[in-house]
Structure formats: C-alpha cells, structure tokens
Short mmCIF file of C-alpha atoms in Angstrom, two decimals:
data_model
loop_
_atom_site.label_atom_id
_atom_site.label_comp_id
_atom_site.label_asym_id
_atom_site.label_seq_id
_atom_site.Cartn_x
_atom_site.Cartn_y
_atom_site.Cartn_z
CA MET A 930 -2.24 -52.37 -38.30
CA ARG A 931 -5.52 -52.09 -36.32
CA ALA A 932 -3.59 -51.75 -33.06
CA ARG A 933 -1.84 -48.60 -34.30
CA ARG A 934 -4.99 -46.66 -35.14
CA PRO A 935 -6.08 -46.25 -31.52
CA LEU A 936 -2.48 -45.28 -30.69
CA VAL A 937 -2.36 -42.65 -33.43
CA PHE A 938 -5.80 -41.38 -32.49
CA THR A 939 -4.74 -41.15 -28.80
CA LEU A 940 -1.58 -39.26 -29.73
CA LEU A 941 -3.52 -36.81 -31.87
CA LEU A 942 -5.97 -36.13 -29.07
CA SER A 943 -3.14 -35.63 -26.58
CA VAL A 944 -1.35 -33.17 -28.85
CA ALA A 945 -4.58 -31.26 -29.44
CA ALA A 946 -5.33 -31.14 -25.69
CA LEU A 947 -1.75 -29.93 -24.89
CA THR A 948 -1.85 -27.32 -27.67
CA GLY A 949 -5.21 -26.02 -26.45
CA ALA A 950 -4.02 -25.91 -22.84
CA CYS A 951 -0.96 -23.88 -23.82
CA ALA A 952 -3.02 -21.35 -25.77
CA GLU A 953 -3.44 -18.54 -23.26
CA GLN A 954 -6.14 -15.91 -23.57
CA ARG A 955 -4.59 -12.59 -22.47
CA ARG A 956 -6.70 -9.67 -21.28
CA GLU A 957 -4.92 -6.46 -21.96
CA PRO A 958 -5.92 -3.21 -20.18
CA VAL A 959 -8.44 -1.20 -22.10
CA GLU A 960 -7.33 2.24 -23.35
CA SER A 961 -9.65 4.97 -22.22
CA VAL A 962 -10.50 8.05 -24.17
CA SER A 963 -7.84 10.02 -22.27
CA GLY A 964 -5.14 7.50 -23.21
CA LYS A 965 -4.70 6.12 -19.76
CA SER A 966 -4.97 2.39 -19.19
CA LYS A 967 -7.86 1.01 -17.18
CA SER A 968 -7.76 -2.20 -15.20
CA ALA A 969 -9.38 -5.19 -16.74
CA SER A 970 -10.77 -6.22 -13.36
CA PRO A 971 -13.54 -4.46 -11.54
CA PRO A 972 -12.70 -2.42 -8.39
CA PRO A 973 -12.70 -4.26 -5.04
CA THR A 974 -16.08 -4.49 -3.36
CA TRP A 975 -17.63 -5.96 -0.27
CA GLU A 976 -19.21 -9.40 -0.66
CA GLY A 977 -22.33 -8.80 1.38
CA LYS A 978 -24.08 -7.30 4.38
CA GLU A 979 -21.55 -8.72 6.88
CA ASP A 980 -18.66 -6.87 5.20
CA VAL A 981 -20.55 -3.55 5.35
CA GLU A 982 -21.48 -4.11 9.03
CA GLU A 983 -17.80 -4.86 9.82
CA ALA A 984 -16.74 -1.75 8.04
CA MET A 985 -19.23 0.31 10.10
CA GLN A 986 -17.87 -1.25 13.31
CA ARG A 987 -14.29 -0.39 12.26
CA ALA A 988 -15.35 3.17 11.57
CA ALA A 989 -17.09 3.47 14.96
CA ARG A 990 -13.89 2.15 16.71
CA ALA A 991 -11.81 4.73 14.75
CA LEU A 992 -14.14 7.52 15.88
CA ASP A 993 -14.15 6.17 19.46
CA ALA A 994 -10.34 6.17 19.45
CA VAL A 995 -10.18 9.98 19.15
CA GLU A 996 -13.32 10.97 21.16
CA SER A 997 -12.56 12.26 24.63
CA LYS A 998 -14.67 11.04 27.55
CA SER A 999 -15.87 14.61 28.21
CA VAL A 1000 -17.17 15.13 24.68
CA LEU A 1001 -20.90 15.60 24.20
CA ARG A 1002 -21.96 14.34 20.82
CA GLU A 1003 -24.03 16.92 18.96
CA ASP A 1004 -24.47 15.14 15.60
CA SER A 1005 -23.28 12.08 13.72
CA GLY A 1006 -23.85 10.20 10.51
CA THR A 1007 -22.73 7.71 7.90
CA ALA A 1008 -22.80 7.89 4.09
CA THR A 1009 -21.40 5.85 1.24
CA LEU A 1010 -18.51 7.10 -0.86
CA ILE A 1011 -20.87 7.09 -3.93
CA GLU A 1012 -23.17 9.51 -2.01
CA GLY A 1013 -20.37 11.58 -0.54
CA LEU A 1014 -20.86 14.06 2.24
CA ASN A 1015 -22.31 17.58 2.06
CA ARG A 1016 -23.51 18.59 5.49
CA THR A 1017 -23.88 22.00 7.19
CA LEU A 1018 -23.39 21.67 10.88
CA THR A 1019 -24.35 24.15 13.55
CA THR A 1020 -21.87 25.19 16.25
CA LYS A 1021 -23.45 27.33 18.95
CA GLY A 1022 -21.85 29.54 21.51
CA ARG A 1023 -18.17 29.94 22.23
CA LYS A 1024 -17.30 26.40 23.21
CA PRO A 1025 -14.87 24.37 21.10
CA TYR A 1026 -16.18 21.60 18.82
CA THR A 1027 -14.46 18.66 17.24
CA PHE A 1028 -15.35 17.15 13.89
CA ALA A 1029 -14.12 13.61 13.49
CA ILE A 1030 -14.27 11.57 10.21
CA SER A 1031 -13.42 7.97 9.34
CA CYS A 1032 -13.47 6.26 5.94
CA GLN A 1033 -13.56 2.49 5.38
CA THR A 1034 -13.04 0.72 1.99
CA PRO A 1035 -12.19 -2.75 0.83
CA SER A 1036 -8.89 -1.47 -0.58
CA ALA A 1037 -6.55 1.48 -0.04
CA HIS A 1038 -8.26 4.80 -0.80
CA THR A 1039 -7.85 8.47 0.16
CA LEU A 1040 -10.56 11.08 0.00
CA THR A 1041 -10.50 14.80 0.36
CA LEU A 1042 -12.45 16.49 3.09
CA THR A 1043 -13.32 20.17 2.52
CA LEU A 1044 -14.28 22.26 5.54
CA MET A 1045 -15.97 25.63 4.78
CA ARG A 1046 -17.22 28.51 6.89
CA GLY A 1047 -18.20 31.71 5.03
CA ASP A 1048 -15.58 32.40 2.44
CA THR A 1049 -12.88 30.34 4.17
CA THR A 1050 -12.16 26.82 2.92
CA SER A 1051 -9.59 24.20 3.97
CA GLU A 1052 -8.88 20.77 2.34
CA TRP A 1053 -7.63 17.72 4.20
CA ASP A 1054 -6.69 14.21 2.95
CA VAL A 1055 -8.40 11.41 4.87
CA ALA A 1056 -6.87 7.93 4.45
CA CYS A 1057 -9.44 5.15 4.54
CA GLY A 1058 -8.90 2.26 6.91
CA ASP A 1059 -6.97 4.15 9.59
CA ARG A 1060 -7.44 2.90 13.17
CA GLU A 1061 -7.96 6.40 14.41
CA ALA A 1062 -10.31 8.91 12.77
CA ASP A 1063 -9.08 12.26 11.60
CA GLN A 1064 -10.19 14.94 13.98
CA PHE A 1065 -10.48 18.66 13.40
CA ALA A 1066 -10.96 21.56 15.86
CA ILE A 1067 -13.92 23.85 14.98
CA PRO A 1068 -14.66 26.93 17.15
CA GLY A 1069 -18.27 27.62 18.13
CA GLY A 1070 -20.12 30.32 16.33
CA THR A 1071 -21.51 30.23 12.85
CA PRO A 1072 -22.35 27.00 10.98
CA PHE A 1073 -19.76 25.26 8.87
CA THR A 1074 -20.01 22.75 5.98
CA ALA A 1075 -18.15 19.43 5.72
CA ARG A 1076 -17.98 18.10 2.17
CA VAL A 1077 -16.52 14.97 0.56
CA THR A 1078 -17.13 14.85 -3.21
CA PRO A 1079 -19.03 11.72 -4.27
CA VAL A 1080 -16.71 8.99 -5.77
CA SER A 1081 -17.80 7.99 -9.32
CA GLY A 1082 -17.92 4.42 -10.41
CA GLN A 1083 -18.38 1.26 -8.43
CA VAL A 1084 -16.13 2.08 -5.40
CA ALA A 1085 -17.44 0.56 -2.21
CA GLY A 1086 -16.90 2.43 0.97
CA ILE A 1087 -18.44 4.29 3.88
CA ILE A 1088 -17.79 7.60 5.52
CA SER A 1089 -18.68 8.01 9.24
CA TRP A 1090 -18.42 11.30 11.08
CA ARG A 1091 -19.21 12.82 14.52
CA LEU A 1092 -19.53 16.42 15.73
CA GLY A 1093 -18.96 16.90 19.43
CA THR A 1094 -18.39 19.59 21.98
CA GLY A 1095 -16.33 19.48 25.08
CA GLY A 1096 -13.50 20.94 27.03
CA ALA A 1097 -10.36 22.50 25.71
CA GLU A 1098 -8.53 19.14 26.10
CA GLY A 1099 -10.23 17.99 22.85
CA VAL A 1100 -8.46 20.83 20.95
CA GLN A 1101 -4.78 20.09 20.18
CA ASP A 1102 -2.32 22.49 18.59
CA CYS A 1103 -4.84 24.49 16.68
CA VAL A 1104 -8.20 25.97 17.76
CA ASP A 1105 -9.57 26.32 14.16
CA ASP A 1106 -8.77 23.83 11.46
CA ILE A 1107 -10.90 25.74 8.93
CA THR A 1108 -8.94 29.12 9.00
CA GLY A 1109 -5.69 27.32 9.88
CA CYS A 1110 -3.15 28.16 12.51
CA GLU A 1111 0.13 29.95 12.29
CA SER A 1112 3.17 28.34 13.89
#
C-alpha cells in the first residue's frame, strides 16, 4: 500500500495544477459614469526618449514634404498633445503665408485644428502619422490664431508646425483657408 500513496498524492497535485491553470481571470471593461465602456488597458505610449526623438524626426520629414524650396520660414514649434496648441501668429504685408502642421502618436489619432482671424473660424481634421503635413494657405495681413485643444488623459503625441512665406506656388486651390473658398 505504501507505493500507492505517492501515486495518489501525485495525481492530486496534478489535478490541482490543471484545475488552477484552467481557471482564467477575466478583466472586463470598466463602465464609466456615462455608461460607455472603457478599455482595461492603458492607452499606447512611447517607451522612452528614442521613441519621442523618432516621432519628432517623422514630424520634421512630414513638414519638409510640403515645404517649397522658395519658402522662408517665419516661425515654427513643437508641443505635446497634452499641452495642445494655442498660438497667435503674425502675418505681415500682402504676401501669402502657409501654415503646416504634423501630428505624431504611437497609435491612430485625429485632432482638430482651429484657425481663427477676427470673428472668422475654420476647423480642420488632422490625422496623426501622415507622411505629409497638412498645409493651409493664409493671406498676409492681420494676425491669426492656430489652436488644437489639449488632449486629456495619458495620450502620448506631439504636434509640430511651421509658418512660412513664399511665392504664389505655395498656395494651391485656395488663397485663404480661414475664410474658405467658393468653388
């Protein structure tokens, strides 16, 4: 009988291990106050400094892709999505300006750019991660404001932009993307 005890003990341990391995802990989405489900996992983020530097390089390449050789850069900057963008930019004289913006995030994201001059406002969707920046024609004259509302939460991402002035070849289809153009 002594030989059977280790066999019974081994069988019991095996059954317990198999039963424990089959028990699965499930994480269900958490219900928010509004009744919408939230993801159980945190939003994607960059792992370190290298990821942020690569994102800045991708943004610079996207801005370079739409910048004409004859453009004189007047202003530029970079901000995080959490900071957003709220910048009033000066456009002097009658020469045409271009405002280019690029967004880079670790996952798909779209932000809304608002361009304002006086009482006139226009909104544009900017997809993050595009190989070419979104570019807008701005006529010279009075200052205008470019605004991207800060993103709440832990969303990693950067916004890079440039304001330049140059010849008429930089303006396509429309001379004023703030007031809009009629077809």
